[in-house]
Coordinates of C-alpha atoms in Angstrom, one line a residue:
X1 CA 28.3 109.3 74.9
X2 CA 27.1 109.8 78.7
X3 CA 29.4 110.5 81.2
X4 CA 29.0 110.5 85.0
X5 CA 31.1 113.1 87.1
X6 CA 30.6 111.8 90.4
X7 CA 32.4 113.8 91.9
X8 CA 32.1 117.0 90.1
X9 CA 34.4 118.2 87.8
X10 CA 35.6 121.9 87.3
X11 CA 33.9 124.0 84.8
X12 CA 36.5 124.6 82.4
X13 CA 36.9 120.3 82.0
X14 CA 32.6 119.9 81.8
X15 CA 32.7 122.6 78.9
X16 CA 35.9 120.7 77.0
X17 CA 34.2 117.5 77.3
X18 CA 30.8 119.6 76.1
X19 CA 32.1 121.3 73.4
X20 CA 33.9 117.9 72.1
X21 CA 29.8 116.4 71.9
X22 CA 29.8 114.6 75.6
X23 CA 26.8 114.6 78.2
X24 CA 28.2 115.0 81.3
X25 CA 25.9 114.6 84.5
X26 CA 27.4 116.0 87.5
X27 CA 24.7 115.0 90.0
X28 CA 26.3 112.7 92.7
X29 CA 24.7 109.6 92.6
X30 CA 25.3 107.5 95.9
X31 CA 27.8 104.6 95.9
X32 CA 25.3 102.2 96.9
X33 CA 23.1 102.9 93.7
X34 CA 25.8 102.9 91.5
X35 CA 25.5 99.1 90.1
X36 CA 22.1 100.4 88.7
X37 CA 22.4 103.9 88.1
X38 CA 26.0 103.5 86.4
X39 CA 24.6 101.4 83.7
X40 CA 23.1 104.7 82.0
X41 CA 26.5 105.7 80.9
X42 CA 29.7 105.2 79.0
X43 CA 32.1 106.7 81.8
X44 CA 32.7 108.3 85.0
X45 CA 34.9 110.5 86.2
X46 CA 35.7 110.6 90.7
X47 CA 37.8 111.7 92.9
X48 CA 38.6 109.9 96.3
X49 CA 34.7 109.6 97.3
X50 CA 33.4 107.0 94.5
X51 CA 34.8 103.6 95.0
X52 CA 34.9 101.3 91.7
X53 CA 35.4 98.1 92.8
X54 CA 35.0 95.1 90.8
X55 CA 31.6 94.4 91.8
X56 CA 30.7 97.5 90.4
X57 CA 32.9 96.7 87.2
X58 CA 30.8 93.6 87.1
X59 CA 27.6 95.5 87.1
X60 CA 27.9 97.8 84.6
X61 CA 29.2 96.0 81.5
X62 CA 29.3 99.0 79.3
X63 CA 31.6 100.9 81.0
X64 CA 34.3 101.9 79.1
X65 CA 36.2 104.8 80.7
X66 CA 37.1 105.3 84.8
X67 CA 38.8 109.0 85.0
X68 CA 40.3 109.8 88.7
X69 CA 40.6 113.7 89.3
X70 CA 43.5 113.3 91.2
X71 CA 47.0 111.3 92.2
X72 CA 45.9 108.2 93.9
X73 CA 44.1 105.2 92.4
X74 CA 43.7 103.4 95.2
X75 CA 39.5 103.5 94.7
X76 CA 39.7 102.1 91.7
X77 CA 40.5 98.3 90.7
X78 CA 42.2 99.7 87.8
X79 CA 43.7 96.0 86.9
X80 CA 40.7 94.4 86.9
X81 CA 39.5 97.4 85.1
X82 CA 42.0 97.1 82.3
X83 CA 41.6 93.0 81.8
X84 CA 37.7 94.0 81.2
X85 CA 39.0 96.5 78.9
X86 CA 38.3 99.7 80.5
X87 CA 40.6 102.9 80.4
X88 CA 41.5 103.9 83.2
X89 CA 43.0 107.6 83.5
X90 CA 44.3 109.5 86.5
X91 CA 45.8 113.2 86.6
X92 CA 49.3 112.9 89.1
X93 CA 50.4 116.2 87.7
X94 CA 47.8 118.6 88.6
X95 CA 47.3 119.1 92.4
X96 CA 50.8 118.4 93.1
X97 CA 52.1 121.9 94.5
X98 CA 48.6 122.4 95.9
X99 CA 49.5 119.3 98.3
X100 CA 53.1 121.0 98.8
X101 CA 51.9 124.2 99.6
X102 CA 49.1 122.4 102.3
X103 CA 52.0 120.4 104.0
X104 CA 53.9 123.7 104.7
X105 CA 51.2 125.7 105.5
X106 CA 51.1 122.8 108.4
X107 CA 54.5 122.8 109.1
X108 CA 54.6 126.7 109.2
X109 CA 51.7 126.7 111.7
X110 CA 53.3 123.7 113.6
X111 CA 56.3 125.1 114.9
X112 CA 54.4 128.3 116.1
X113 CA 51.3 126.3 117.6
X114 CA 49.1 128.5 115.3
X115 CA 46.3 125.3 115.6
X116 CA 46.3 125.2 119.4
X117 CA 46.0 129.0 119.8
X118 CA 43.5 129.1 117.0
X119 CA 41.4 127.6 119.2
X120 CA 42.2 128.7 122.6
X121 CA 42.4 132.6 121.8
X122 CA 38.5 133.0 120.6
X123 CA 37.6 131.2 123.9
X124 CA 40.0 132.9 126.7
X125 CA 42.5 135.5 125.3
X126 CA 41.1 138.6 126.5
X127 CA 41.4 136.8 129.9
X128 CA 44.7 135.0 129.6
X129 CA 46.4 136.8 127.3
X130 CA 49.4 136.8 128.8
X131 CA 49.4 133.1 129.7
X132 CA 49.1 132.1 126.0
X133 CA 52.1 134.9 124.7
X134 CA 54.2 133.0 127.3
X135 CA 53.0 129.5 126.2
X136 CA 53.0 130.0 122.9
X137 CA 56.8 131.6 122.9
X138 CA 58.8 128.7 122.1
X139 CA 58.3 128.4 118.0
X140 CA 61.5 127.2 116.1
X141 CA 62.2 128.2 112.3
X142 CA 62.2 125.9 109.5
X143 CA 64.8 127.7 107.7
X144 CA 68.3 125.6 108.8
X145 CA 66.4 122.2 109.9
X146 CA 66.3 119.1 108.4
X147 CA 63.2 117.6 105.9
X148 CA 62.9 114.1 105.8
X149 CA 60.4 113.1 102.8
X150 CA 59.4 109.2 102.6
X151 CA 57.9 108.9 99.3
X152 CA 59.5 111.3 96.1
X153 CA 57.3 111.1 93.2
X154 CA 55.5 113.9 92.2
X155 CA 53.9 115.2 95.6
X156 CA 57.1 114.5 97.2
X157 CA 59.4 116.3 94.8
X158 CA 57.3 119.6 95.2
X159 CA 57.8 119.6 98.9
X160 CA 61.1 119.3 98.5
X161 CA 61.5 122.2 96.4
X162 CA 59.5 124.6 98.4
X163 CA 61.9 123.1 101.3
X164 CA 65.6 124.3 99.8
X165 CA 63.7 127.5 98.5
X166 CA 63.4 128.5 102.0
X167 CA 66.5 126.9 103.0
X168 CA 66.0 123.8 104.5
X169 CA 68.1 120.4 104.4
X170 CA 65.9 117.8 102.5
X171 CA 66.6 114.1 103.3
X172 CA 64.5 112.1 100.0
X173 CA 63.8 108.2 99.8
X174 CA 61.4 106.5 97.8
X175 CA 61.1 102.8 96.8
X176 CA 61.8 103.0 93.2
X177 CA 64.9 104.7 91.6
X178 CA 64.4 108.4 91.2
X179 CA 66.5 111.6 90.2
X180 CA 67.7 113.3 93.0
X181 CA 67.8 116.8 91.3
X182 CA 65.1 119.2 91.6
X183 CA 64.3 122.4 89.3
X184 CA 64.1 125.3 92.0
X185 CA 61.8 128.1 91.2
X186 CA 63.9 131.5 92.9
X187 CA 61.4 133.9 90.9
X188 CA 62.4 136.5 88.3
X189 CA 62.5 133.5 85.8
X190 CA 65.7 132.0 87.2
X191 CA 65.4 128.3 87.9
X192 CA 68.0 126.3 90.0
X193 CA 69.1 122.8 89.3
X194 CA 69.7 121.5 93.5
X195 CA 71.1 118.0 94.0
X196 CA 68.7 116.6 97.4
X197 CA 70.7 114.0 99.3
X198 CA 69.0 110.7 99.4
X199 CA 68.6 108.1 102.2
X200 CA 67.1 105.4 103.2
X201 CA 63.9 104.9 105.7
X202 CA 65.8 104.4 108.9
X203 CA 67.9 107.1 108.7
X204 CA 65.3 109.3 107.7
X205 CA 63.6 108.8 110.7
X206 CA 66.5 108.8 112.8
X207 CA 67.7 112.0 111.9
X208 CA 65.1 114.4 110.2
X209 CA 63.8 117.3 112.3
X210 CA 60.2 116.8 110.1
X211 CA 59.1 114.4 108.2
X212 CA 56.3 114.3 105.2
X213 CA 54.9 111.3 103.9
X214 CA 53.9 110.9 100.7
X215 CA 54.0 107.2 99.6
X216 CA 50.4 105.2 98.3
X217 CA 48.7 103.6 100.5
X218 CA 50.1 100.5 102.2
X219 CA 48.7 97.6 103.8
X220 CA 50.0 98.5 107.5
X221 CA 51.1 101.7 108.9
X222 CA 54.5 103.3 107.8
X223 CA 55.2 105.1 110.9
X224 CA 54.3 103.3 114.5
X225 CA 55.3 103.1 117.9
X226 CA 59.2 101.4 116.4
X227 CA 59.4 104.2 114.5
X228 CA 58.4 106.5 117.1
X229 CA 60.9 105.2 119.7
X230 CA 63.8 105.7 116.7
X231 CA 62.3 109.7 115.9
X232 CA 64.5 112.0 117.3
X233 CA 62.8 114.3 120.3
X234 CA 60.6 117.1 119.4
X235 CA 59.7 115.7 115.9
X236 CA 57.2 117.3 113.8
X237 CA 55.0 114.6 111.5
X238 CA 52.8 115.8 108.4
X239 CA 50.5 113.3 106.5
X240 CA 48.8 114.8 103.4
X241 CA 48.7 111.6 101.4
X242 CA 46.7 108.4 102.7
X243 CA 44.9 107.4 105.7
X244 CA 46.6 104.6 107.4
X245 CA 49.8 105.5 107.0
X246 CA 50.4 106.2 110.3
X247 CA 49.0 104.1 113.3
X248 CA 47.2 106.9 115.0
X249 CA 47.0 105.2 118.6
X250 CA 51.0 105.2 118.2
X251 CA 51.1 108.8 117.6
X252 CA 48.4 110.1 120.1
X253 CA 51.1 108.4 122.8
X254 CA 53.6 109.6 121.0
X255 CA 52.3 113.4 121.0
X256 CA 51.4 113.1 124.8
X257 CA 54.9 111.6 125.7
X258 CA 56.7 114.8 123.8
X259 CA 58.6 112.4 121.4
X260 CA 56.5 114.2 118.8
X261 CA 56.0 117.5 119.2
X262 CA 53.4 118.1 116.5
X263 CA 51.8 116.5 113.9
X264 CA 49.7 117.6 111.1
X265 CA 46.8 115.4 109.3
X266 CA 45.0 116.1 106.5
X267 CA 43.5 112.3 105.8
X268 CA 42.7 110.0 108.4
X269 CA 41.7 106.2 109.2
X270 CA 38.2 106.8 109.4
X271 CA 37.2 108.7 106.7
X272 CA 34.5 110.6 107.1
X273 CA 34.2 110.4 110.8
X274 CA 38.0 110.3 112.3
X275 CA 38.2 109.6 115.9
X276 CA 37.2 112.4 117.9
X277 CA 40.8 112.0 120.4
X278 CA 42.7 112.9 117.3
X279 CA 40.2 115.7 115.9
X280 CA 40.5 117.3 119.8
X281 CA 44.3 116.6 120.0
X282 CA 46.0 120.2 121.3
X283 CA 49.3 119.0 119.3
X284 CA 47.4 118.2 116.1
X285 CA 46.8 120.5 113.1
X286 CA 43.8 119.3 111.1
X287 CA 42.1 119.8 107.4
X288 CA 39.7 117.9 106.3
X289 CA 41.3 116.0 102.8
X290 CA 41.7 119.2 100.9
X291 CA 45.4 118.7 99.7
X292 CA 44.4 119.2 96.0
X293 CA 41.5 121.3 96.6
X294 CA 42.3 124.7 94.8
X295 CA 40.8 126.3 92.6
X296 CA 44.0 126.4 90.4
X297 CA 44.6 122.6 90.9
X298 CA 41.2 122.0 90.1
X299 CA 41.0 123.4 86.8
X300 CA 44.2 121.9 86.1
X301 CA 42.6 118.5 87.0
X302 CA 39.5 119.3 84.9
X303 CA 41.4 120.7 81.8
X304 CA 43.6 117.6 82.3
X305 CA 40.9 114.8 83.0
X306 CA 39.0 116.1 79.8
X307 CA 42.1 116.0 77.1
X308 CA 42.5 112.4 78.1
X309 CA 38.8 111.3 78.1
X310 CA 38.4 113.0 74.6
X311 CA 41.9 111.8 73.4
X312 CA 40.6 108.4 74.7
X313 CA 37.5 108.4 73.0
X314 CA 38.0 110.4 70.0
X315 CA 41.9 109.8 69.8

């Protein structure tokens, strides 16, 4: 039984599926010689590089497994998968704080313009040192302000968490029924059961201090120049969970109009080449789609991937 790991795997999942009599290959193999190349094995295993589309569903009728290290599925034609009889697996539990932790290391850095003077300090801050410590005096705390998160599943539910545990208000809506309590982690082994209030869209947007999206992808942007005009002034805007999402032109006048007052993007439109005004945007924080890339979250991801290939398989 061959399996492709297009997109790498960790070490700890490639030994499971090893020791449980597997090949895995973990040489990337581009997507355009996939319909060929595919056809050598029972399974592969990506992330959010590999498309499998139904073309390529089409092309390799022996396929029998499609594993996605990760949350999303939106790669993957995973009905069209399932009617050909194909498993399809995904992992939503494993690089969920790792997202959490990215969106506040943005929101942290937001509101004391740690991007912008990341990158003005190397250039000119022996020279205008001064100019920057007055520029760069105006940071708020988080602690106190209000959270909006559109989208509470898993992703969603871990911000929210890291949110009251440094004491901010959390404003929660999603589009399917969910439990509004949270288990709070306070350390020392003591967990705390914390009610979040829930809301809908609008008033979300109307009257959250930040807002974090974490919703699939959608057909049209969630947040553009309508919801923009509703924000309140000096809103900050994090996006560690699709491209598209947000309608970047929107935002860019948005950001330059003050409406916005930062806004932090770790996936983009354009992925792999995002549009250079928002890479060079002074207001913007930027990583590069890395939300789930730890080294914890991706040995959870490989550990996880692997039970359910070999459960699959060998059930």
């Amino acid at each position: 039984m061959k399996i492709l790991a297009n997109d790498g795997i960790d070490p700890i999942g490639k030994k499971m599926l090893e020791d449980a009599g597997f090949l895995v290959d973990t040489n990337n193999i581009p997507q355009d010689e996939l319909p060929t190349r595919l056809q050598e094995y029972d399974a592969i295993t990506v992330r959010s590089a590999t498309k499998v589309r139904k073309a390529l569903i089409d092309a390799c009728p022996g396929l029998k497994l499609i594993g996605r290290g990760g949350v999303g599925v939106d790669n993957i034609d995973v009905d069209y998968a399932k009617e050909k009889g194909i498993g399809v697996y995904n992992t939503p539990a494993s690089s969920s704080l790792s997202v959490a932790e990215l969106v506040f290391s943005h929101l942290f850095g937001g509101v004391r313009f740690l991007a912008d003077s990341n990158r003005k300090m190397p250039v000119d801050g022996a020279t205008k040192f001064n100019d920057y410590k007055k520029a760069y005096a105006k940071g708020i705390e988080l602690r106190g302000k209000t959270l909006g998160i559109l989208g509470f599943g898993r992703i969603g539910r871990e911000v929210a968490k890291i949110a009251i545990g440094i004491g901010m208000e959390v404003l929660a809506f999603d589009v399917f029924p969910f439990n509004p309590e949270v288990d709070v982690v306070l350390g020392g082994g003591y967990v705390a059961k914390v009610q979040v209030k829930t809301a809908n869209k609008e008033d979300i947007i109307a009257n959250a201090d930040f807002i974090s999206l974490h919703t699939p992808f959608v057909d049209k942007p969630l947040i553009g120049a309508e919801e923009f005009a509703a924000m309140k002034k000096g809103v900050g805007l994090v996006n560690c969970s699709r491209g598209g999402l947000i309608n970047e032109t929107d935002l860019i006048s948005a950001l330059d109009s003050g409406k916005v007052s930062f806004a932090a993007l770790d996936v983009f439109d354009n992925e792999p080449t995002p549009r250079q005004d928002i890479l060079s945007h002074p207001k913007i924080s930027l990583t590069p789609h890395i939300g789930a890339a730890t080294n914890e979250a991706q040995e959870r991801i490989g550990v996880e991937l692997a039970s359910l290939i070999i459960q699959h398989f060998k059930g």
